[in-house]
Amino acid sequence: MKKIPLGIPGLDEMLGGGVPENHSILVCGGPGTGKTSFGMQYLYKGALMGEKGAFISLEQKSKRIVEDVQNAFSWNVEEEIEKGNLLMLDVDRYNFQNMIDLVQSSVMHHKVKRVVIDTITMLRLFFRDDYEFRKGLFNLLDFLSSINVTTIATVEKPYSVREEAVFGLEEFIADGVIMLYNMPKKNQRIRALEVLKMRGTDHSKSIYPFQIASDGLNVLLEEVL
Ligand SMILES: Nc1ncnc2c1ncn2[C@@H]1O[C@H](COP(=O)(O)OP(=O)(O)OP(=O)(O)O)[C@@H](O)[C@H]1O
Ligand SMILES: [Mg+2]
């Protein structure tokens, strides 16, 4: 099975090289845990390797995301956008089909291999009830896999610590789940992550601290919590 490196040092080692190609992976976390940065790093590092990516923003205007990432990190995201290696797509929040069409055309016309959806929690607005949401989500992930795309979809969680984790239906549908935490320790908070599941491959079962710095996310495998 081919693995797609996420471009996050330490996490790729935890996954034995990366995530299985064409799988859909959820990145779940509370506010400010690093979900959007995770997604942008996956696309940016992919673009540098020659794999085209598309960022589907359901939460913030994509222009604003580019500005924030340009300010936060030492990456030349704008250059990759200009070269056509990174597509920033704004979709109509209440039109599910519009999003499907946009993804399909970017994959067809631009040969996109990596897709990020930020956040899937916003997708719930497209549907009347949980049953319709589950069906729509299942169809979306299945569709992305069928067009040979490896997807990272972020999920907003109302908690930041492992002990309070409650799973939703999304975690059962996706091929893989990565949890981001922001855990209180004395008078500060420590960022940590774990791989909850990854179909089709072995992975680390440990929880490791990670940093967000000017070069992005970086998991500290030698440190214990
Ligand atoms: N260069 C940097 N050095 C240190 N920390 C940074 C840097 N750039 C961004 N951060 C931190 O990364 C954190 C996470 O940002 P990000 O927007 O990716 O999280 P998020 O989970 O998407 O948040 P939200 O729930 O608001 O969507 C921010 O709190 C910010 O302080
Ligand atoms: Mg975000």
PDB file of C-alpha atoms and ligand atoms in Angstrom:
ATOM      1  CA  MET A   1       0.000   0.000   0.000  1.00  0.00           C
ATOM      2  CA  LYS A   2       1.346   3.415  -0.962  1.00  0.00           C
ATOM      3  CA  LYS A   3       1.659   5.907   1.875  1.00  0.00           C
ATOM      4  CA  ILE A   4       1.252   9.675   1.493  1.00  0.00           C
ATOM      5  CA  PRO A   5       3.531  11.624   3.854  1.00  0.00           C
ATOM      6  CA  LEU A   6       1.657  14.341   5.752  1.00  0.00           C
ATOM      7  CA  GLY A   7       4.790  16.496   5.919  1.00  0.00           C
ATOM      8  CA  ILE A   8       4.547  16.713   9.711  1.00  0.00           C
ATOM      9  CA  PRO A   9       7.841  15.547  11.249  1.00  0.00           C
ATOM     10  CA  GLY A  10       7.289  12.921  13.914  1.00  0.00           C
ATOM     11  CA  LEU A  11       3.701  12.186  12.900  1.00  0.00           C
ATOM     12  CA  ASP A  12       4.818  10.566   9.647  1.00  0.00           C
ATOM     13  CA  GLU A  13       7.102   8.314  11.725  1.00  0.00           C
ATOM     14  CA  MET A  14       4.156   7.436  14.006  1.00  0.00           C
ATOM     15  CA  LEU A  15       2.292   6.330  10.865  1.00  0.00           C
ATOM     16  CA  GLY A  16       5.146   4.334   9.348  1.00  0.00           C
ATOM     17  CA  GLY A  17       5.665   6.890   6.559  1.00  0.00           C
ATOM     18  CA  GLY A  18       2.293   8.577   6.178  1.00  0.00           C
ATOM     19  CA  VAL A  19      -1.381   7.866   5.594  1.00  0.00           C
ATOM     20  CA  PRO A  20      -2.615   5.230   3.118  1.00  0.00           C
ATOM     21  CA  GLU A  21      -3.230   6.679  -0.350  1.00  0.00           C
ATOM     22  CA  ASN A  22      -6.875   7.523  -1.180  1.00  0.00           C
ATOM     23  CA  HIS A  23      -7.957   7.275   2.438  1.00  0.00           C
ATOM     24  CA  SER A  24      -9.936   9.954   4.303  1.00  0.00           C
ATOM     25  CA  ILE A  25      -8.473  11.070   7.599  1.00  0.00           C
ATOM     26  CA  LEU A  26     -10.157  13.195  10.251  1.00  0.00           C
ATOM     27  CA  VAL A  27      -8.128  15.654  12.303  1.00  0.00           C
ATOM     28  CA  CYS A  28     -10.176  16.407  15.414  1.00  0.00           C
ATOM     29  CA  GLY A  29      -9.573  19.026  18.062  1.00  0.00           C
ATOM     30  CA  GLY A  30     -10.884  21.845  20.199  1.00  0.00           C
ATOM     31  CA  PRO A  31     -10.483  25.556  19.426  1.00  0.00           C
ATOM     32  CA  GLY A  32      -6.940  26.611  18.535  1.00  0.00           C
ATOM     33  CA  THR A  33      -5.521  23.097  18.642  1.00  0.00           C
ATOM     34  CA  GLY A  34      -3.928  23.491  15.190  1.00  0.00           C
ATOM     35  CA  LYS A  35      -6.463  21.929  12.803  1.00  0.00           C
ATOM     36  CA  THR A  36      -6.228  24.552  10.054  1.00  0.00           C
ATOM     37  CA  SER A  37      -2.430  24.698  10.314  1.00  0.00           C
ATOM     38  CA  PHE A  38      -2.283  20.895  10.083  1.00  0.00           C
ATOM     39  CA  GLY A  39      -4.338  20.990   6.880  1.00  0.00           C
ATOM     40  CA  MET A  40      -2.301  23.781   5.312  1.00  0.00           C
ATOM     41  CA  GLN A  41       0.974  22.030   6.174  1.00  0.00           C
ATOM     42  CA  TYR A  42      -0.263  18.827   4.503  1.00  0.00           C
ATOM     43  CA  LEU A  43      -1.056  20.766   1.314  1.00  0.00           C
ATOM     44  CA  TYR A  44       2.005  23.004   1.343  1.00  0.00           C
ATOM     45  CA  LYS A  45       4.493  20.172   1.901  1.00  0.00           C
ATOM     46  CA  GLY A  46       2.666  18.159  -0.767  1.00  0.00           C
ATOM     47  CA  ALA A  47       2.909  21.074  -3.213  1.00  0.00           C
ATOM     48  CA  LEU A  48       6.671  21.279  -2.627  1.00  0.00           C
ATOM     49  CA  MET A  49       6.876  17.551  -3.492  1.00  0.00           C
ATOM     50  CA  GLY A  50       4.916  18.124  -6.711  1.00  0.00           C
ATOM     51  CA  GLU A  51       1.540  16.865  -5.447  1.00  0.00           C
ATOM     52  CA  LYS A  52      -1.234  19.349  -6.090  1.00  0.00           C
ATOM     53  CA  GLY A  53      -3.671  20.189  -3.328  1.00  0.00           C
ATOM     54  CA  ALA A  54      -7.003  21.909  -2.777  1.00  0.00           C
ATOM     55  CA  PHE A  55      -8.145  23.584   0.437  1.00  0.00           C
ATOM     56  CA  ILE A  56     -11.903  23.740   0.851  1.00  0.00           C
ATOM     57  CA  SER A  57     -12.769  26.339   3.407  1.00  0.00           C
ATOM     58  CA  LEU A  58     -16.179  26.097   5.001  1.00  0.00           C
ATOM     59  CA  GLU A  59     -15.288  28.200   8.005  1.00  0.00           C
ATOM     60  CA  GLN A  60     -13.222  31.262   7.121  1.00  0.00           C
ATOM     61  CA  LYS A  61     -12.698  33.046   3.838  1.00  0.00           C
ATOM     62  CA  SER A  62      -9.758  31.345   2.168  1.00  0.00           C
ATOM     63  CA  LYS A  63      -8.119  34.741   1.562  1.00  0.00           C
ATOM     64  CA  ARG A  64      -7.960  35.218   5.323  1.00  0.00           C
ATOM     65  CA  ILE A  65      -6.484  31.740   5.825  1.00  0.00           C
ATOM     66  CA  VAL A  66      -3.694  32.495   3.351  1.00  0.00           C
ATOM     67  CA  GLU A  67      -2.956  35.780   5.154  1.00  0.00           C
ATOM     68  CA  ASP A  68      -2.821  34.070   8.547  1.00  0.00           C
ATOM     69  CA  VAL A  69      -0.603  31.242   7.298  1.00  0.00           C
ATOM     70  CA  GLN A  70       1.710  33.701   5.526  1.00  0.00           C
ATOM     71  CA  ASN A  71       2.077  35.622   8.799  1.00  0.00           C
ATOM     72  CA  ALA A  72       2.397  32.586  11.081  1.00  0.00           C
ATOM     73  CA  PHE A  73       4.805  30.427   9.124  1.00  0.00           C
ATOM     74  CA  SER A  74       7.983  30.773   7.102  1.00  0.00           C
ATOM     75  CA  TRP A  75       6.258  29.128   4.106  1.00  0.00           C
ATOM     76  CA  ASN A  76       5.780  30.725   0.714  1.00  0.00           C
ATOM     77  CA  VAL A  77       2.175  29.650   0.309  1.00  0.00           C
ATOM     78  CA  GLU A  78       1.389  32.467  -2.133  1.00  0.00           C
ATOM     79  CA  GLU A  79       4.052  31.197  -4.524  1.00  0.00           C
ATOM     80  CA  GLU A  80       2.527  27.708  -4.546  1.00  0.00           C
ATOM     81  CA  ILE A  81      -0.910  29.244  -5.193  1.00  0.00           C
ATOM     82  CA  GLU A  82       0.491  31.293  -8.089  1.00  0.00           C
ATOM     83  CA  LYS A  83       2.168  28.201  -9.542  1.00  0.00           C
ATOM     84  CA  GLY A  84      -1.165  26.371  -9.390  1.00  0.00           C
ATOM     85  CA  ASN A  85       0.098  23.750  -6.939  1.00  0.00           C
ATOM     86  CA  LEU A  86      -2.285  24.902  -4.229  1.00  0.00           C
ATOM     87  CA  LEU A  87      -5.931  25.794  -4.854  1.00  0.00           C
ATOM     88  CA  MET A  88      -7.885  27.713  -2.226  1.00  0.00           C
ATOM     89  CA  LEU A  89     -11.598  27.095  -2.731  1.00  0.00           C
ATOM     90  CA  ASP A  90     -14.469  28.944  -1.071  1.00  0.00           C
ATOM     91  CA  VAL A  91     -17.732  27.080  -1.247  1.00  0.00           C
ATOM     92  CA  ASP A  92     -21.315  27.976  -0.625  1.00  0.00           C
ATOM     93  CA  ARG A  93     -21.941  26.749   2.901  1.00  0.00           C
ATOM     94  CA  TYR A  94     -25.463  25.605   2.247  1.00  0.00           C
ATOM     95  CA  ASN A  95     -24.921  23.877  -1.065  1.00  0.00           C
ATOM     96  CA  PHE A  96     -23.476  20.402  -0.746  1.00  0.00           C
ATOM     97  CA  GLN A  97     -23.591  19.673  -4.475  1.00  0.00           C
ATOM     98  CA  ASN A  98     -21.631  22.881  -5.177  1.00  0.00           C
ATOM     99  CA  MET A  99     -18.815  21.527  -3.038  1.00  0.00           C
ATOM    100  CA  ILE A 100     -18.835  18.123  -4.738  1.00  0.00           C
ATOM    101  CA  ASP A 101     -18.760  19.800  -8.185  1.00  0.00           C
ATOM    102  CA  LEU A 102     -15.904  22.092  -7.161  1.00  0.00           C
ATOM    103  CA  VAL A 103     -13.804  19.196  -5.860  1.00  0.00           C
ATOM    104  CA  GLN A 104     -14.538  17.121  -8.934  1.00  0.00           C
ATOM    105  CA  SER A 105     -13.571  19.866 -11.353  1.00  0.00           C
ATOM    106  CA  SER A 106     -10.363  20.720  -9.484  1.00  0.00           C
ATOM    107  CA  VAL A 107      -9.353  17.069  -9.462  1.00  0.00           C
ATOM    108  CA  MET A 108     -10.156  16.700 -13.155  1.00  0.00           C
ATOM    109  CA  HIS A 109      -8.677  19.966 -14.423  1.00  0.00           C
ATOM    110  CA  HIS A 110      -5.773  20.418 -12.034  1.00  0.00           C
ATOM    111  CA  LYS A 111      -4.913  16.806 -11.151  1.00  0.00           C
ATOM    112  CA  VAL A 112      -5.331  17.447  -7.437  1.00  0.00           C
ATOM    113  CA  LYS A 113      -4.110  14.576  -5.209  1.00  0.00           C
ATOM    114  CA  ARG A 114      -4.550  16.119  -1.750  1.00  0.00           C
ATOM    115  CA  VAL A 115      -7.755  17.678  -0.446  1.00  0.00           C
ATOM    116  CA  VAL A 116      -8.400  19.396   2.884  1.00  0.00           C
ATOM    117  CA  ILE A 117     -11.917  20.163   4.131  1.00  0.00           C
ATOM    118  CA  ASP A 118     -11.920  22.667   6.999  1.00  0.00           C
ATOM    119  CA  THR A 119     -14.204  21.912   8.852  1.00  0.00           C
ATOM    120  CA  ILE A 120     -16.521  18.978   8.332  1.00  0.00           C
ATOM    121  CA  THR A 121     -18.466  20.186  11.380  1.00  0.00           C
ATOM    122  CA  MET A 122     -19.753  23.005   9.154  1.00  0.00           C
ATOM    123  CA  LEU A 123     -21.067  20.395   6.702  1.00  0.00           C
ATOM    124  CA  ARG A 124     -23.731  19.472   9.229  1.00  0.00           C
ATOM    125  CA  LEU A 125     -25.455  22.731   8.190  1.00  0.00           C
ATOM    126  CA  PHE A 126     -26.143  21.200   4.773  1.00  0.00           C
ATOM    127  CA  PHE A 127     -28.372  18.513   6.244  1.00  0.00           C
ATOM    128  CA  ARG A 128     -31.694  18.307   8.037  1.00  0.00           C
ATOM    129  CA  ASP A 129     -30.745  15.623  10.536  1.00  0.00           C
ATOM    130  CA  ASP A 130     -27.941  13.322  11.677  1.00  0.00           C
ATOM    131  CA  TYR A 131     -29.084  10.521   9.397  1.00  0.00           C
ATOM    132  CA  GLU A 132     -28.847  12.715   6.279  1.00  0.00           C
ATOM    133  CA  PHE A 133     -25.516  14.110   7.491  1.00  0.00           C
ATOM    134  CA  ARG A 134     -24.075  10.633   7.971  1.00  0.00           C
ATOM    135  CA  LYS A 135     -25.254   9.564   4.523  1.00  0.00           C
ATOM    136  CA  GLY A 136     -23.858  12.741   2.906  1.00  0.00           C
ATOM    137  CA  LEU A 137     -20.537  12.427   4.683  1.00  0.00           C
ATOM    138  CA  PHE A 138     -20.222   8.781   3.761  1.00  0.00           C
ATOM    139  CA  ASN A 139     -20.935   9.583   0.103  1.00  0.00           C
ATOM    140  CA  LEU A 140     -18.469  12.481   0.108  1.00  0.00           C
ATOM    141  CA  LEU A 141     -15.579  10.451   1.553  1.00  0.00           C
ATOM    142  CA  ASP A 142     -16.377   7.537  -0.733  1.00  0.00           C
ATOM    143  CA  PHE A 143     -16.434   9.879  -3.740  1.00  0.00           C
ATOM    144  CA  LEU A 144     -13.060  11.453  -2.820  1.00  0.00           C
ATOM    145  CA  SER A 145     -11.497   8.031  -2.465  1.00  0.00           C
ATOM    146  CA  SER A 146     -12.935   6.916  -5.838  1.00  0.00           C
ATOM    147  CA  ILE A 147     -11.248   9.859  -7.610  1.00  0.00           C
ATOM    148  CA  ASN A 148      -7.869   8.948  -6.026  1.00  0.00           C
ATOM    149  CA  VAL A 149      -7.695  11.783  -3.573  1.00  0.00           C
ATOM    150  CA  THR A 150      -6.186  11.522  -0.082  1.00  0.00           C
ATOM    151  CA  THR A 151      -8.310  13.720   2.168  1.00  0.00           C
ATOM    152  CA  ILE A 152      -7.729  15.438   5.483  1.00  0.00           C
ATOM    153  CA  ALA A 153     -10.985  16.676   7.000  1.00  0.00           C
ATOM    154  CA  THR A 154     -10.943  18.664  10.210  1.00  0.00           C
ATOM    155  CA  VAL A 155     -13.541  18.277  12.966  1.00  0.00           C
ATOM    156  CA  GLU A 156     -14.345  20.795  15.709  1.00  0.00           C
ATOM    157  CA  LYS A 157     -14.554  19.248  19.133  1.00  0.00           C
ATOM    158  CA  PRO A 158     -15.924  20.942  22.241  1.00  0.00           C
ATOM    159  CA  TYR A 159     -13.083  19.568  24.394  1.00  0.00           C
ATOM    160  CA  SER A 160      -9.280  19.848  24.387  1.00  0.00           C
ATOM    161  CA  VAL A 161      -8.253  16.992  26.664  1.00  0.00           C
ATOM    162  CA  ARG A 162      -8.143  13.276  26.065  1.00  0.00           C
ATOM    163  CA  GLU A 163     -10.192  12.341  29.146  1.00  0.00           C
ATOM    164  CA  GLU A 164     -13.209  14.263  27.872  1.00  0.00           C
ATOM    165  CA  ALA A 165     -13.149  12.850  24.339  1.00  0.00           C
ATOM    166  CA  VAL A 166     -16.562  11.856  23.036  1.00  0.00           C
ATOM    167  CA  PHE A 167     -16.825  10.348  19.576  1.00  0.00           C
ATOM    168  CA  GLY A 168     -19.316  11.291  16.934  1.00  0.00           C
ATOM    169  CA  LEU A 169     -20.482   9.326  13.935  1.00  0.00           C
ATOM    170  CA  GLU A 170     -17.752  10.931  11.778  1.00  0.00           C
ATOM    171  CA  GLU A 171     -15.028   8.980  13.565  1.00  0.00           C
ATOM    172  CA  PHE A 172     -16.655   5.679  12.631  1.00  0.00           C
ATOM    173  CA  ILE A 173     -17.060   6.568   8.957  1.00  0.00           C
ATOM    174  CA  ALA A 174     -13.530   7.892   8.273  1.00  0.00           C
ATOM    175  CA  ASP A 175     -10.574   5.634   7.462  1.00  0.00           C
ATOM    176  CA  GLY A 176      -8.357   7.308  10.023  1.00  0.00           C
ATOM    177  CA  VAL A 177      -8.641   9.620  13.033  1.00  0.00           C
ATOM    178  CA  ILE A 178      -5.957  11.877  14.506  1.00  0.00           C
ATOM    179  CA  MET A 179      -6.773  13.723  17.733  1.00  0.00           C
ATOM    180  CA  LEU A 180      -5.201  17.091  18.651  1.00  0.00           C
ATOM    181  CA  TYR A 181      -5.225  18.113  22.316  1.00  0.00           C
ATOM    182  CA  ASN A 182      -4.372  21.220  24.301  1.00  0.00           C
ATOM    183  CA  MET A 183      -3.851  19.813  27.763  1.00  0.00           C
ATOM    184  CA  PRO A 184      -3.576  21.873  30.944  1.00  0.00           C
ATOM    185  CA  LYS A 185      -0.295  21.415  32.828  1.00  0.00           C
ATOM    186  CA  LYS A 186       0.341  23.651  35.835  1.00  0.00           C
ATOM    187  CA  ASN A 187      -0.367  27.179  34.610  1.00  0.00           C
ATOM    188  CA  GLN A 188      -0.010  26.468  30.890  1.00  0.00           C
ATOM    189  CA  ARG A 189      -1.280  24.190  28.159  1.00  0.00           C
ATOM    190  CA  ILE A 190       0.674  21.508  26.337  1.00  0.00           C
ATOM    191  CA  ARG A 191      -0.122  20.548  22.752  1.00  0.00           C
ATOM    192  CA  ALA A 192      -0.329  16.782  22.200  1.00  0.00           C
ATOM    193  CA  LEU A 193      -1.669  14.383  19.593  1.00  0.00           C
ATOM    194  CA  GLU A 194      -2.446  10.727  19.033  1.00  0.00           C
ATOM    195  CA  VAL A 195      -3.488   8.471  16.186  1.00  0.00           C
ATOM    196  CA  LEU A 196      -6.799   6.983  17.247  1.00  0.00           C
ATOM    197  CA  LYS A 197      -7.248   4.769  14.208  1.00  0.00           C
ATOM    198  CA  MET A 198      -5.736   4.255  10.770  1.00  0.00           C
ATOM    199  CA  ARG A 199      -7.330   1.520   8.660  1.00  0.00           C
ATOM    200  CA  GLY A 200      -4.927  -0.663   6.713  1.00  0.00           C
ATOM    201  CA  THR A 201      -1.716   0.110   8.588  1.00  0.00           C
ATOM    202  CA  ASP A 202      -0.086  -0.191  11.980  1.00  0.00           C
ATOM    203  CA  HIS A 203       0.552   3.057  13.870  1.00  0.00           C
ATOM    204  CA  SER A 204       1.856   4.386  17.154  1.00  0.00           C
ATOM    205  CA  LYS A 205      -0.651   4.072  20.013  1.00  0.00           C
ATOM    206  CA  SER A 206       1.139   6.658  22.136  1.00  0.00           C
ATOM    207  CA  ILE A 207       0.229  10.253  22.806  1.00  0.00           C
ATOM    208  CA  TYR A 208       3.082  12.674  22.041  1.00  0.00           C
ATOM    209  CA  PRO A 209       3.581  16.384  22.590  1.00  0.00           C
ATOM    210  CA  PHE A 210       3.884  18.592  19.522  1.00  0.00           C
ATOM    211  CA  GLN A 211       4.938  22.162  18.800  1.00  0.00           C
ATOM    212  CA  ILE A 212       3.632  24.802  16.456  1.00  0.00           C
ATOM    213  CA  ALA A 213       6.511  27.054  15.406  1.00  0.00           C
ATOM    214  CA  SER A 214       7.464  29.110  12.362  1.00  0.00           C
ATOM    215  CA  ASP A 215       8.178  25.940  10.367  1.00  0.00           C
ATOM    216  CA  GLY A 216       4.790  24.453  11.271  1.00  0.00           C
ATOM    217  CA  LEU A 217       3.734  21.459  13.347  1.00  0.00           C
ATOM    218  CA  ASN A 218       6.400  19.129  14.661  1.00  0.00           C
ATOM    219  CA  VAL A 219       5.827  16.090  16.920  1.00  0.00           C
ATOM    220  CA  LEU A 220       8.379  15.584  19.695  1.00  0.00           C
ATOM    221  CA  LEU A 221       8.801  11.799  19.731  1.00  0.00           C
ATOM    222  CA  GLU A 222      11.596  11.826  22.302  1.00  0.00           C
ATOM    223  CA  GLU A 223       9.545  13.702  24.908  1.00  0.00           C
ATOM    224  CA  VAL A 224       7.038  12.106  27.244  1.00  0.00           C
ATOM    225  CA  LEU A 225       4.030  13.939  28.630  1.00  0.00           C
TER     226      LEU A 225
HETATM  227  N1  LIG B   1       4.612  30.585  14.228  1.00  0.00           N
HETATM  228  C1  LIG B   1       3.904  30.138  15.272  1.00  0.00           C
HETATM  229  N2  LIG B   1       4.502  29.865  16.432  1.00  0.00           N
HETATM  230  C2  LIG B   1       3.795  29.431  17.480  1.00  0.00           C
HETATM  231  N3  LIG B   1       2.482  29.227  17.470  1.00  0.00           N
HETATM  232  C3  LIG B   1       1.823  29.477  16.340  1.00  0.00           C
HETATM  233  C4  LIG B   1       2.493  29.935  15.188  1.00  0.00           C
HETATM  234  N4  LIG B   1       1.585  30.080  14.215  1.00  0.00           N
HETATM  235  C5  LIG B   1       0.391  29.743  14.742  1.00  0.00           C
HETATM  236  N5  LIG B   1       0.541  29.373  16.018  1.00  0.00           N
HETATM  237  C6  LIG B   1      -0.544  28.934  16.925  1.00  0.00           C
HETATM  238  O1  LIG B   1      -1.260  27.888  16.364  1.00  0.00           O
HETATM  239  C7  LIG B   1      -2.517  27.834  16.996  1.00  0.00           C
HETATM  240  C8  LIG B   1      -3.490  27.022  16.201  1.00  0.00           C
HETATM  241  O2  LIG B   1      -3.898  27.657  15.027  1.00  0.00           O
HETATM  242  P1  LIG B   1      -4.985  27.025  14.031  1.00  0.00           P
HETATM  243  O3  LIG B   1      -5.724  28.156  13.466  1.00  0.00           O
HETATM  244  O4  LIG B   1      -4.312  26.093  13.099  1.00  0.00           O
HETATM  245  O5  LIG B   1      -5.926  26.167  15.010  1.00  0.00           O
HETATM  246  P2  LIG B   1      -7.408  25.668  14.726  1.00  0.00           P
HETATM  247  O6  LIG B   1      -7.543  24.379  15.496  1.00  0.00           O
HETATM  248  O7  LIG B   1      -7.694  25.631  13.288  1.00  0.00           O
HETATM  249  O8  LIG B   1      -8.268  26.807  15.439  1.00  0.00           O
HETATM  250  P3  LIG B   1      -9.845  27.158  15.281  1.00  0.00           P
HETATM  251  O9  LIG B   1     -10.534  26.216  16.202  1.00  0.00           O
HETATM  252  O10 LIG B   1      -9.927  28.551  15.704  1.00  0.00           O
HETATM  253  O11 LIG B   1     -10.205  26.945  13.853  1.00  0.00           O
HETATM  254  C9  LIG B   1      -2.862  29.272  17.300  1.00  0.00           C
HETATM  255  O12 LIG B   1      -3.335  29.325  18.633  1.00  0.00           O
HETATM  256  C10 LIG B   1      -1.544  30.022  17.170  1.00  0.00           C
HETATM  257  O13 LIG B   1      -1.211  30.665  18.363  1.00  0.00           O
HETATM  258 MG    MG B   2      -9.253  26.468  12.127  1.00  0.00          MG
END
